[in-house]
């Protein structure tokens, strides 16, 4: 009887949420962006989490017991959803799902159903690699150990970095045999990553390592001359690494040409063409000074001073200008990227602080957004066309194109709707479903192509939603093994998909040279004759172009690689559609009810 009731509750929740998501889709006040539909991602993932909890003998009453975070894949074709239940007894339940943003399927990547009070393993929000075929996952037991694993999203393989530990249960049992692992960061090509590791939590110094996409160590970076390594930062081209230690060091990816750039200071950002970097010196109490320096150690120049923890520093999208604030965001400056031609751009009156929402460039770099007295404004970089977007802003995020801003307002009422406005604020569209819920712009925010917006509810359940907008091109992805082994006469197969559906007649190029078009099932056979890194590009009218890096190896190594895209058993295919899932629950519920009769 209990299972029957659970099934009926799930059905009611699904149907109600579907109705709520489709009603009141938009409140278009001035012909702005148009919403095609709002999709409840929770409808797809929650039933799986309920089943997981029941099998683990944990009570999850409804969606209010589930905390959810979503992350967009690099091509916008997929979402990762991290679901968590944290009861009072401290035994957490975590699950990580991959789902299509149109809500048509769900696949569990990893979960923790066997957690105990002594060993309650947590899962942190994952990091996609730029190729979209693997993710880095932070796992750990609070105050005991932190480790990182890499999951292959196509084969389902999971492996702790630098250890042959491949299941959640073995990670939990062998936790103390793994080094304490710190920040993990993918390179720009998705083929390599950086990770910090040390033997003990109490040990002061981390060691920096370069690992491949499957978590095997390629080499140690730096040497004993670097003290107190605490972080590392890829250059934009992925060829150099800035190491935060006793000052800032720079080294090539192959560990050559190690040099100390500064004797002190904290790294902020790589500069134009990766030939300079920015850093700060000072303290929380006295404020910081910001400097620019060439990576050979010359040209050290102070850019600003009296910058505090909540102040902003940001390089423009074209890397030609710098935007920064001083005195707790009260003064906003713009200068050239080398610190020259600095000018006071705005004096900002601040009566209400908005955490992590300081001034920022628009994605095109022609406007600046900022908050004054809790109100959101935009202004051209020449100081003209100052526009008020909204009062009492809570969060905001620019669309990748710079054509729109998504935001929520916080005015003390029970409503916290999400709206999208043009940068001038004269055209606004209400996005969030329902009339009384409170919403947040989740970590994912806008999809990479700007055609969708991910947001969450924090009232009447903790749902996760995707709004799809009209007028955007479709997204597509290239599916092919990332690691290839070179043998004479070898041919490789790729497949192009859009939201798990094959796309035919796609023009594909390799390193800028056309190699053919995909067939009706989205497949194309291709050859590569030269070892090393190569780039595949795909283009078709009506679709966003997409690309992927592949690595051709000269030896027939045993390193694991993705299966070919035409493997019918590939776990990339969604298991159950949203509508199919509802139908299954209805059939099961009716059958159980009849048995009771």
mmCIF file with all atom_site columns, C-alpha atoms in Angstrom, residues 280-289 305-311 327-328:
data_model
loop_
_atom_site.group_PDB
_atom_site.id
_atom_site.type_symbol
_atom_site.label_atom_id
_atom_site.label_alt_id
_atom_site.label_comp_id
_atom_site.label_asym_id
_atom_site.label_entity_id
_atom_site.label_seq_id
_atom_site.pdbx_PDB_ins_code
_atom_site.Cartn_x
_atom_site.Cartn_y
_atom_site.Cartn_z
_atom_site.occupancy
_atom_site.B_iso_or_equiv
_atom_site.pdbx_formal_charge
_atom_site.auth_seq_id
_atom_site.auth_comp_id
_atom_site.auth_asym_id
_atom_site.auth_atom_id
_atom_site.pdbx_PDB_model_num
ATOM 1  C CA . UNK A 1 280 ? 47.025 41.683 -6.261 1.00 0.00 ? 280 UNK A CA 1
ATOM 2  C CA . UNK A 1 281 ? 48.948 42.321 -3.060 1.00 0.00 ? 281 UNK A CA 1
ATOM 3  C CA . UNK A 1 282 ? 47.736 43.521 0.359  1.00 0.00 ? 282 UNK A CA 1
ATOM 4  C CA . UNK A 1 283 ? 45.263 42.240 2.948  1.00 0.00 ? 283 UNK A CA 1
ATOM 5  C CA . UNK A 1 284 ? 41.546 42.065 3.700  1.00 0.00 ? 284 UNK A CA 1
ATOM 6  C CA . UNK A 1 285 ? 41.796 44.779 6.356  1.00 0.00 ? 285 UNK A CA 1
ATOM 7  C CA . UNK A 1 286 ? 44.021 47.311 4.568  1.00 0.00 ? 286 UNK A CA 1
ATOM 8  C CA . UNK A 1 287 ? 42.852 46.658 1.016  1.00 0.00 ? 287 UNK A CA 1
ATOM 9  C CA . UNK A 1 288 ? 44.649 45.396 -2.069 1.00 0.00 ? 288 UNK A CA 1
ATOM 10 C CA . UNK A 1 289 ? 46.690 46.923 -4.866 1.00 0.00 ? 289 UNK A CA 1
ATOM 11 C CA . UNK A 1 305 ? 44.842 50.496 -4.960 1.00 0.00 ? 305 UNK A CA 1
ATOM 12 C CA . UNK A 1 306 ? 42.343 50.432 -2.107 1.00 0.00 ? 306 UNK A CA 1
ATOM 13 C CA . UNK A 1 307 ? 40.511 47.467 -3.584 1.00 0.00 ? 307 UNK A CA 1
ATOM 14 C CA . UNK A 1 308 ? 38.729 45.268 -1.051 1.00 0.00 ? 308 UNK A CA 1
ATOM 15 C CA . UNK A 1 309 ? 37.374 41.730 -1.018 1.00 0.00 ? 309 UNK A CA 1
ATOM 16 C CA . UNK A 1 310 ? 34.016 42.738 -2.528 1.00 0.00 ? 310 UNK A CA 1
ATOM 17 C CA . UNK A 1 311 ? 35.548 44.875 -5.274 1.00 0.00 ? 311 UNK A CA 1
ATOM 18 C CA . UNK A 1 327 ? 36.534 51.421 -1.940 1.00 0.00 ? 327 UNK A CA 1
ATOM 19 C CA . UNK A 1 328 ? 33.918 48.648 -1.700 1.00 0.00 ? 328 UNK A CA 1
#
